[in-house]
Coordinates of N, CA and C in Angstrom, one line a residue:
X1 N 0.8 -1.2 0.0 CA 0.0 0.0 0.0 C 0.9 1.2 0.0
X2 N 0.4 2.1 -0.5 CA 1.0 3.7 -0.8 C 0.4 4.5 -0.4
X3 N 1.0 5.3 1.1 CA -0.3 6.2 0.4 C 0.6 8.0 0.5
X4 N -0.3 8.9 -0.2 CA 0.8 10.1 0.1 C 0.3 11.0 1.1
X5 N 0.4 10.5 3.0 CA 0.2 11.3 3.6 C -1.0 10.0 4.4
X6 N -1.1 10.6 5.4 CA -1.8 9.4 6.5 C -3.6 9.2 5.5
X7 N -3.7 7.9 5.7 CA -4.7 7.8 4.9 C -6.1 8.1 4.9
X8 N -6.5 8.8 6.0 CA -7.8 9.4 6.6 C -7.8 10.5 5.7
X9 N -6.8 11.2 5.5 CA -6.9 12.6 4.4 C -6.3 12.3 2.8
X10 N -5.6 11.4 2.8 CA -5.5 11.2 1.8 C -5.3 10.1 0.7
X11 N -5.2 9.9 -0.7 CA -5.3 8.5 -1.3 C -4.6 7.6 -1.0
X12 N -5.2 6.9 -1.3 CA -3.9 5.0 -1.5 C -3.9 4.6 -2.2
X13 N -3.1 3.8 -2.5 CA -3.0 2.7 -3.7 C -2.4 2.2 -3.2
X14 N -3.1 0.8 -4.0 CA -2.1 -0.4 -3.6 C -1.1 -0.3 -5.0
X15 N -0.2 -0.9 -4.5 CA 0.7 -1.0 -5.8 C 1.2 -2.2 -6.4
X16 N 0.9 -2.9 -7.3 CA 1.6 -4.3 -7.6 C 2.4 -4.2 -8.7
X17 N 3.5 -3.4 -8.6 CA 4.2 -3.9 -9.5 C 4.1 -2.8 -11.4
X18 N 4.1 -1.8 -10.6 CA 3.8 -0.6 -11.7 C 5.4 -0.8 -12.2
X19 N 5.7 -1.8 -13.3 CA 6.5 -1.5 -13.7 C 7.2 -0.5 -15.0
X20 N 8.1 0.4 -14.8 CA 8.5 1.4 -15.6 C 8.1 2.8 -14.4
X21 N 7.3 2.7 -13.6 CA 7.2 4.0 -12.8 C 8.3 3.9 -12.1
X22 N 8.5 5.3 -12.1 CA 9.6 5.4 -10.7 C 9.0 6.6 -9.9
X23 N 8.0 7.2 -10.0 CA 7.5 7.9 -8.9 C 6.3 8.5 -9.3
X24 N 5.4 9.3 -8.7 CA 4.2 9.9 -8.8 C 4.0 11.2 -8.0
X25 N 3.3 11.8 -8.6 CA 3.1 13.2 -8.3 C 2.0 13.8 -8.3
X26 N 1.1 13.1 -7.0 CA -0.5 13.2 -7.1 C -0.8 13.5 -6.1
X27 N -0.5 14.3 -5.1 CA -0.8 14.4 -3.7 C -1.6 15.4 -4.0
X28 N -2.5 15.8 -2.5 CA -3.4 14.6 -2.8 C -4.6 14.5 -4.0
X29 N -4.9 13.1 -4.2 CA -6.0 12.8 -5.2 C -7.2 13.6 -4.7
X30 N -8.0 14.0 -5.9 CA -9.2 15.0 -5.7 C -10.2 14.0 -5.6
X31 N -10.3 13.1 -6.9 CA -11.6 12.4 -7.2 C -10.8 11.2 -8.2
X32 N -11.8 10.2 -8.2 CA -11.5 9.2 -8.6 C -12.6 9.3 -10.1
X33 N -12.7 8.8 -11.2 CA -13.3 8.6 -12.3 C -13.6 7.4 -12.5
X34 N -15.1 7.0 -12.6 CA -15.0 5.2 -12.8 C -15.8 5.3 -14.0
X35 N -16.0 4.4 -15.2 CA -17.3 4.7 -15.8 C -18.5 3.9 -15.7
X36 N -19.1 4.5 -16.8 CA -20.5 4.2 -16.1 C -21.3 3.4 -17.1
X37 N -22.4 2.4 -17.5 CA -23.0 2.1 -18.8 C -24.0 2.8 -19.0
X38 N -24.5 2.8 -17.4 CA -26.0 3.7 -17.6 C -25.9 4.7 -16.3
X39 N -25.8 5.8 -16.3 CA -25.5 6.2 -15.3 C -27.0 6.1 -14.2
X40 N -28.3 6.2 -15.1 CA -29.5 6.5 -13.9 C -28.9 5.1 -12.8
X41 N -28.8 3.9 -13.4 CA -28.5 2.8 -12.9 C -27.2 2.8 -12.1
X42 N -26.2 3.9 -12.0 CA -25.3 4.0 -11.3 C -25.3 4.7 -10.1
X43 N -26.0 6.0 -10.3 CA -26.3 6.9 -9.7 C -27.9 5.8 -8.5
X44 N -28.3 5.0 -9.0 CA -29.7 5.0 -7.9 C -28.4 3.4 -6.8
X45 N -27.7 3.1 -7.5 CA -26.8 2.0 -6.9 C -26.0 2.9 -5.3
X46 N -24.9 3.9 -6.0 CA -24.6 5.1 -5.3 C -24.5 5.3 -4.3
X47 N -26.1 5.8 -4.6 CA -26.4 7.0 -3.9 C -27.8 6.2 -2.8
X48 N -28.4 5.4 -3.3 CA -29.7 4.6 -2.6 C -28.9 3.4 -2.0
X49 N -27.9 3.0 -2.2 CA -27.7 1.2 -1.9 C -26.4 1.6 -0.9
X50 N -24.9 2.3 -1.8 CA -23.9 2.0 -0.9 C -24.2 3.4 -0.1
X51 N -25.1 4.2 -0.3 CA -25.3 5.7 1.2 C -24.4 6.6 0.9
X52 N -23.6 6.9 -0.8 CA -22.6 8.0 -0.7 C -24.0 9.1 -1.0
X53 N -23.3 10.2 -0.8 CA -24.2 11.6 -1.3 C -23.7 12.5 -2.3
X54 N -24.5 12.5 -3.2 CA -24.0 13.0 -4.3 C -23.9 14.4 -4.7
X55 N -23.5 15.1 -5.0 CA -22.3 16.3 -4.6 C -23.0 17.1 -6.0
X56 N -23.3 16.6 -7.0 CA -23.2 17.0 -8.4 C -24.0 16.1 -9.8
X57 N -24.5 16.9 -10.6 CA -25.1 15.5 -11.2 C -25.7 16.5 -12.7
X58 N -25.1 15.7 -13.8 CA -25.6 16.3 -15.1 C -25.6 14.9 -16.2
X59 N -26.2 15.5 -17.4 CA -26.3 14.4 -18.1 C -25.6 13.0 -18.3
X60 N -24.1 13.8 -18.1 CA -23.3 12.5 -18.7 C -22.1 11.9 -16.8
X61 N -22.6 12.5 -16.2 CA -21.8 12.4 -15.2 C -22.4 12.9 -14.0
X62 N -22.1 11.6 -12.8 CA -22.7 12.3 -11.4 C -21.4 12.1 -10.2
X63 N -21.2 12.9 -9.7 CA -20.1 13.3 -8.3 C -20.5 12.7 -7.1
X64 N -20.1 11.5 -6.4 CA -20.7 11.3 -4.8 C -19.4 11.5 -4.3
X65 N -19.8 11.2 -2.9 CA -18.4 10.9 -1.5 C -19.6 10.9 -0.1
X66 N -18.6 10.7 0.9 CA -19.2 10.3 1.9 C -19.6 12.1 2.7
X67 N -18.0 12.7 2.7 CA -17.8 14.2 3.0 C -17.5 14.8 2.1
X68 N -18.3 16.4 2.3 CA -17.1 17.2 1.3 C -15.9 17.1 1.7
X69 N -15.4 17.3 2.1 CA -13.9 17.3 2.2 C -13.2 16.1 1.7
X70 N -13.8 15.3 1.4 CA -12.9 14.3 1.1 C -13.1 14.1 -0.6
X71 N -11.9 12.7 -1.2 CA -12.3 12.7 -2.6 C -13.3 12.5 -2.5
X72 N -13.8 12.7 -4.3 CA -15.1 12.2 -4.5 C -14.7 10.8 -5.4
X73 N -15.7 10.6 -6.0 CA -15.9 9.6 -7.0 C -16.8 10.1 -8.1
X74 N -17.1 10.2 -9.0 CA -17.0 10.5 -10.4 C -17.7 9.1 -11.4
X75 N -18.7 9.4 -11.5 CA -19.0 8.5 -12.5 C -19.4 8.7 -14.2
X76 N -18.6 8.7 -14.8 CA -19.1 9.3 -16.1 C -19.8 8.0 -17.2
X77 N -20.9 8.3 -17.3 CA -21.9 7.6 -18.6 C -20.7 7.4 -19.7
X78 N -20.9 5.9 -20.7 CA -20.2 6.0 -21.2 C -21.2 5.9 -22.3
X79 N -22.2 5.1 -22.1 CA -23.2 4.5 -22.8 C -23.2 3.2 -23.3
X80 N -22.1 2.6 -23.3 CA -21.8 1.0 -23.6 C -21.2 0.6 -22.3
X81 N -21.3 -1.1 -22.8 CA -21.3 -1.6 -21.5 C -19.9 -1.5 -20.8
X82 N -19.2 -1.6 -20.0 CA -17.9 -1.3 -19.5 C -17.4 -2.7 -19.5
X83 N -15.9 -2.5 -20.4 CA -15.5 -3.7 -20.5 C -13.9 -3.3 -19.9
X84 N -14.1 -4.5 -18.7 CA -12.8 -4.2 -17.6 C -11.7 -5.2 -18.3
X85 N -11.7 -5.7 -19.6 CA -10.8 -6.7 -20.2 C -9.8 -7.5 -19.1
X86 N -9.0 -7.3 -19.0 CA -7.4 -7.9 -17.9 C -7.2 -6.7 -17.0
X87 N -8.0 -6.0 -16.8 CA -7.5 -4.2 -16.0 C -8.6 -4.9 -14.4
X88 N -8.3 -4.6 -13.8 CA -9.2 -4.5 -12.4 C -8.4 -4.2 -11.3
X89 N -9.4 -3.2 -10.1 CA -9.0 -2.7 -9.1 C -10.3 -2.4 -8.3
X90 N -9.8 -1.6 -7.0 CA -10.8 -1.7 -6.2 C -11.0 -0.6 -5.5
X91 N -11.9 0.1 -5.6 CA -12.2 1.4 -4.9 C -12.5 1.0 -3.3
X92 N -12.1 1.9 -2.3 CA -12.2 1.4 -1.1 C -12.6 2.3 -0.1
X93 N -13.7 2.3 0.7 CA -14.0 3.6 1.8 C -14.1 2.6 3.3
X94 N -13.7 3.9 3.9 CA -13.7 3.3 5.4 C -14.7 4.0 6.1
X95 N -16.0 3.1 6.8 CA -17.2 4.0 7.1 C -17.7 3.0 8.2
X96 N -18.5 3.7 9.4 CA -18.6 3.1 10.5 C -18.6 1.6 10.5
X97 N -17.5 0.9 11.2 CA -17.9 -0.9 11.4 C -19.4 -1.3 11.5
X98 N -19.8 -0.6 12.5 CA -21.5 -1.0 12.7 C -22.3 -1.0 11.6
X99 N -22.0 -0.3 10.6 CA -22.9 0.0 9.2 C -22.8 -1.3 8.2
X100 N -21.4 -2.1 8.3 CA -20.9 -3.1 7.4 C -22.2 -4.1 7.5
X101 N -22.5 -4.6 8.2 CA -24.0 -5.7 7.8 C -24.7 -5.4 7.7
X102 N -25.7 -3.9 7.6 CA -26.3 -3.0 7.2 C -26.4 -2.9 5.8
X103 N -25.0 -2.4 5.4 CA -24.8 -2.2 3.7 C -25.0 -3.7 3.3
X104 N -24.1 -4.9 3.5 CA -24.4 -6.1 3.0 C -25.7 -6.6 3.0
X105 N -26.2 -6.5 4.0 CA -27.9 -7.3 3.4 C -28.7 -6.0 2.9
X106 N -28.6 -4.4 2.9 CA -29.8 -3.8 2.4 C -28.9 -4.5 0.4
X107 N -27.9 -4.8 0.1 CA -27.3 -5.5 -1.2 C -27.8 -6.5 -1.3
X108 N -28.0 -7.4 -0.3 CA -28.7 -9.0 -0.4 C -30.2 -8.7 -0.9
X109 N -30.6 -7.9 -0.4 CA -32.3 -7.5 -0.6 C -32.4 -6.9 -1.9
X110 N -31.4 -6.0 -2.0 CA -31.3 -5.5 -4.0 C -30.8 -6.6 -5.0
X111 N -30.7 -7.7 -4.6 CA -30.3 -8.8 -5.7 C -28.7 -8.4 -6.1
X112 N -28.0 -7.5 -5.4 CA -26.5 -6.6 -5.8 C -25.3 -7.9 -5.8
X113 N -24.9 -7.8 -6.3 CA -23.5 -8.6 -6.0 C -22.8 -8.8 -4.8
X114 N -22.5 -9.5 -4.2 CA -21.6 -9.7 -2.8 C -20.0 -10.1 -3.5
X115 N -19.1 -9.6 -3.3 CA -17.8 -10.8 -3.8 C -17.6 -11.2 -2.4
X116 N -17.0 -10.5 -1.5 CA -16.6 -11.2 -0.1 C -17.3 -10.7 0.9
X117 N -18.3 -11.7 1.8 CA -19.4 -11.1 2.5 C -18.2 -10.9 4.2
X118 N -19.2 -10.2 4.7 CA -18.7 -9.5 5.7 C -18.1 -10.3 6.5
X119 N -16.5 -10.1 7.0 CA -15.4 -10.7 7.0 C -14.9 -10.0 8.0
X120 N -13.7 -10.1 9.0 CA -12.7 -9.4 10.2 C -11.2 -10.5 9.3
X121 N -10.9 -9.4 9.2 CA -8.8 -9.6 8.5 C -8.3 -9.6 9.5
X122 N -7.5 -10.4 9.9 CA -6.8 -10.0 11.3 C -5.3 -9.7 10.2
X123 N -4.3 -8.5 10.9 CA -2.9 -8.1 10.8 C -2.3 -8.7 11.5
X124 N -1.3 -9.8 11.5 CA 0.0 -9.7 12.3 C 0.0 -8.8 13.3
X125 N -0.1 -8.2 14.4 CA 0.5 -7.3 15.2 C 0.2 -6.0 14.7
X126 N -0.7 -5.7 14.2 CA -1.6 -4.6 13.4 C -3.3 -4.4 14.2
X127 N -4.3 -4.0 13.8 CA -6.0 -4.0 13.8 C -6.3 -4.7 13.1
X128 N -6.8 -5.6 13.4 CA -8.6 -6.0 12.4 C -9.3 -5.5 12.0
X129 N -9.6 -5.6 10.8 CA -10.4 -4.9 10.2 C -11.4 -5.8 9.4
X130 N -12.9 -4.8 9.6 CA -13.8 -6.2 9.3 C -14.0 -5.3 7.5
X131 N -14.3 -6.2 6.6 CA -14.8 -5.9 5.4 C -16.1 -6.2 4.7
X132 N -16.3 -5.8 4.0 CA -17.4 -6.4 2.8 C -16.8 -5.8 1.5
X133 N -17.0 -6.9 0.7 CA -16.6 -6.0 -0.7 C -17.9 -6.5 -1.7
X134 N -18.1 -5.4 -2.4 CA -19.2 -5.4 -3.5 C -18.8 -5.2 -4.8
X135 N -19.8 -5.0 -5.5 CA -19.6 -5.1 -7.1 C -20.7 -4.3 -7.6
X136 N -20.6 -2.8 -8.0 CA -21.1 -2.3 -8.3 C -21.7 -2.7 -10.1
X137 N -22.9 -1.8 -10.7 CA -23.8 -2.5 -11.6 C -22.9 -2.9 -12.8
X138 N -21.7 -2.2 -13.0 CA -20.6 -2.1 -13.6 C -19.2 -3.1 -13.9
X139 N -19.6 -3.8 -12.6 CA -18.5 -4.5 -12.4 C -17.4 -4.1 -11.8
X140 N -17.6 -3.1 -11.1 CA -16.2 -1.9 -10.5 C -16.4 -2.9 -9.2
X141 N -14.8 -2.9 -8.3 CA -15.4 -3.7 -7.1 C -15.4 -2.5 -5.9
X142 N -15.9 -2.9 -4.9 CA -16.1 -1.8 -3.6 C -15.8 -2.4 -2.3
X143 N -14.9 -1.9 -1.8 CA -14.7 -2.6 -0.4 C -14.7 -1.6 0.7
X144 N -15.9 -2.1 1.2 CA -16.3 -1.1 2.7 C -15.4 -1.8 3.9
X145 N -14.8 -0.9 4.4 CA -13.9 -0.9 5.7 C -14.3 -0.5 6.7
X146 N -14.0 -1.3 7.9 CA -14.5 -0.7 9.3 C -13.6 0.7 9.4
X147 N -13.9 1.5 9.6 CA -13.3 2.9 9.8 C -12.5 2.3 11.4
X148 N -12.8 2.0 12.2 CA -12.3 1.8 13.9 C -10.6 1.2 13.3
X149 N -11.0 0.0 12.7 CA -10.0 -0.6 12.8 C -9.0 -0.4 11.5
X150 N -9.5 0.4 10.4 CA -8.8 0.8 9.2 C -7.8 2.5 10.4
X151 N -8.2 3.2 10.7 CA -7.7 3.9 11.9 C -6.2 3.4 11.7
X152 N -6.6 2.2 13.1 CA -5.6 2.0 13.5 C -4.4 1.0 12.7
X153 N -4.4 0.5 11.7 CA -4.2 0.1 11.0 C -3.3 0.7 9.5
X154 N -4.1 2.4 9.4 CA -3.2 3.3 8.3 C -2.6 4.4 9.0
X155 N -2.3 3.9 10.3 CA -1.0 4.8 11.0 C 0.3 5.4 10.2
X156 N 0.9 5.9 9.5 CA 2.1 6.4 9.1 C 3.2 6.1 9.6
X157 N 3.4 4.9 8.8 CA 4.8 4.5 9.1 C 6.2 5.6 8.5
X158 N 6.9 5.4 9.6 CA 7.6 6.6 9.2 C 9.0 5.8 9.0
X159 N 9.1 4.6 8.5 CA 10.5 3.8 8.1 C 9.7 3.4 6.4
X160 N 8.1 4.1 5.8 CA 8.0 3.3 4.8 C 8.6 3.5 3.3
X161 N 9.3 4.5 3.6 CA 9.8 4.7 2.0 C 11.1 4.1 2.2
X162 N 11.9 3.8 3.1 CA 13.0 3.0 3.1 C 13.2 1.9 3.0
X163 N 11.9 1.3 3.5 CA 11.5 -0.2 3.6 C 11.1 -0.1 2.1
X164 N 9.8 0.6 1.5 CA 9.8 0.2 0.2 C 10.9 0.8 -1.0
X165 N 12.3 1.3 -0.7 CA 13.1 1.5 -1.7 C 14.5 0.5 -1.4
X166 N 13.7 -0.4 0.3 CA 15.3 -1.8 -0.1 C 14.3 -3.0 -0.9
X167 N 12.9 -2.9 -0.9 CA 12.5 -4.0 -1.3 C 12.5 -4.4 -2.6
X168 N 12.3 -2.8 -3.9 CA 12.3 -2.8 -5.1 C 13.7 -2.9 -5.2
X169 N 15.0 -2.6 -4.5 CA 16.4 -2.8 -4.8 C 16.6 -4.1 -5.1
X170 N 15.8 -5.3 -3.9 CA 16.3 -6.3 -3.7 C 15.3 -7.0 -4.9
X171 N 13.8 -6.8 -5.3 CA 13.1 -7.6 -6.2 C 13.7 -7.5 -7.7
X172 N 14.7 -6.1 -8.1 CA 15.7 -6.5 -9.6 C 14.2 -6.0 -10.4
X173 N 13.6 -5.4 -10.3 CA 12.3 -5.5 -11.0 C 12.4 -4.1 -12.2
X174 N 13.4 -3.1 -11.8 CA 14.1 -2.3 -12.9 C 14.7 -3.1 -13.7
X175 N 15.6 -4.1 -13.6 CA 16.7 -4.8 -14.3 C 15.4 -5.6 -15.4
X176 N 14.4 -6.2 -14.9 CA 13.3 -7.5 -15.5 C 12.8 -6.6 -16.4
X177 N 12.5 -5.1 -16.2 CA 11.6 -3.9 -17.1 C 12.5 -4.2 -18.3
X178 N 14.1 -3.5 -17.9 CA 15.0 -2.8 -18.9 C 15.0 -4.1 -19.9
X179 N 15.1 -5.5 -19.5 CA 15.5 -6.7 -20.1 C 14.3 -7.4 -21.1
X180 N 12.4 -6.6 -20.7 CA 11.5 -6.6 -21.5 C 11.7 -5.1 -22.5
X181 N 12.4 -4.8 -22.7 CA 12.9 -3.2 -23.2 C 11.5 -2.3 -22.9
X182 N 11.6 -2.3 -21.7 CA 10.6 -0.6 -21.1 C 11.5 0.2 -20.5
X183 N 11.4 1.2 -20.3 CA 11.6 2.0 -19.9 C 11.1 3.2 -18.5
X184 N 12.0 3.6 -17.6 CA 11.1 3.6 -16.6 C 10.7 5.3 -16.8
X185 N 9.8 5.8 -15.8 CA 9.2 7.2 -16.7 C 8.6 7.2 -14.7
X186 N 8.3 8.7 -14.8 CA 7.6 9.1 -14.2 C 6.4 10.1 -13.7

């Protein structure tokens, strides 16, 4: 995980293996962009099923989040169906633990997709964190986090850029780019 700046204020990403990047310069993320095939059918998912509030809303695109202050999400109509080919990821919010079986069965009762029904992760010597992850009408996946235990858990590690610049040293994973002839860019 990455994030730039403790993760309550700002983005994350997981990262597997962005090969050719050598760094980023996005602090912090505004809004996320997902698309959309029908937006009415995105927007009533949203805004009625997962409880974001939507910020903004026109023909071809509608804006939710939980806060203003925080990113939004962005759904733009595309008008065809969204084809995630070999690409996939996972949008993620952290919102009251108590709410997680709440959101999963008012999804059970919409016929909505469940991928991993409501679950506690234990960390090594970290928090628990309980999840649900969904699948919006799109196929986009959604993973609701206990906020309590996501907390304590995206503490700021203050050894993490050293620990992640001996690990890419040691995985040769510049050397495996340069040897598929890419190039690394930032």
């Amino acid at each position: 995980m990455i994030g730039y700046g403790p993760e309550d204020s700002h983005f994350v990403c997981e990262l597997t293996y962005n090969y050719g990047v050598s760094s980023y310069e996005n602090d912090p993320v505004q809004q996320v962009v997902l698309a959309s095939s029908k937006l009415e059918a995105s927007v009533h998912y949203w805004r009625n099923l997962a409880g974001l509030t939507i910020y903004g809303e026109n023909n071809n695109e509608a804006t939710f989040g939980f806060h203003e202050d925080q990113a939004k999400l962005v759904l733009r109509d595309i008008g065809i169906p969204v084809n995630h080919a070999k690409a996939f990821g996972r949008i993620a919010f952290a919102v009251p633990g108590g709410s997680l079986l709440g959101t999963e069965e008012k999804m059970k009762e919409a016929g909505q997709k469940i991928i991993t029904p409501y679950v506690s992760l234990d960390t090594p010597g970290k928090a628990t964190v309980q999840v649900v992850i969904l699948a919006d009408p799109d196929g986009h996946e959604i993973c609701f986090v206990g906020d309590e235990g996501f907390r304590e858990l995206s503490q700021v590690d203050l050894n993490a850029d050293t620990l992640l610049n001996e690990a890419m040293e040691k995985d040769k994973s510049d050397e495996w780019f340069a040897k598929k002839g890419g190039k690394a860019s930032a």
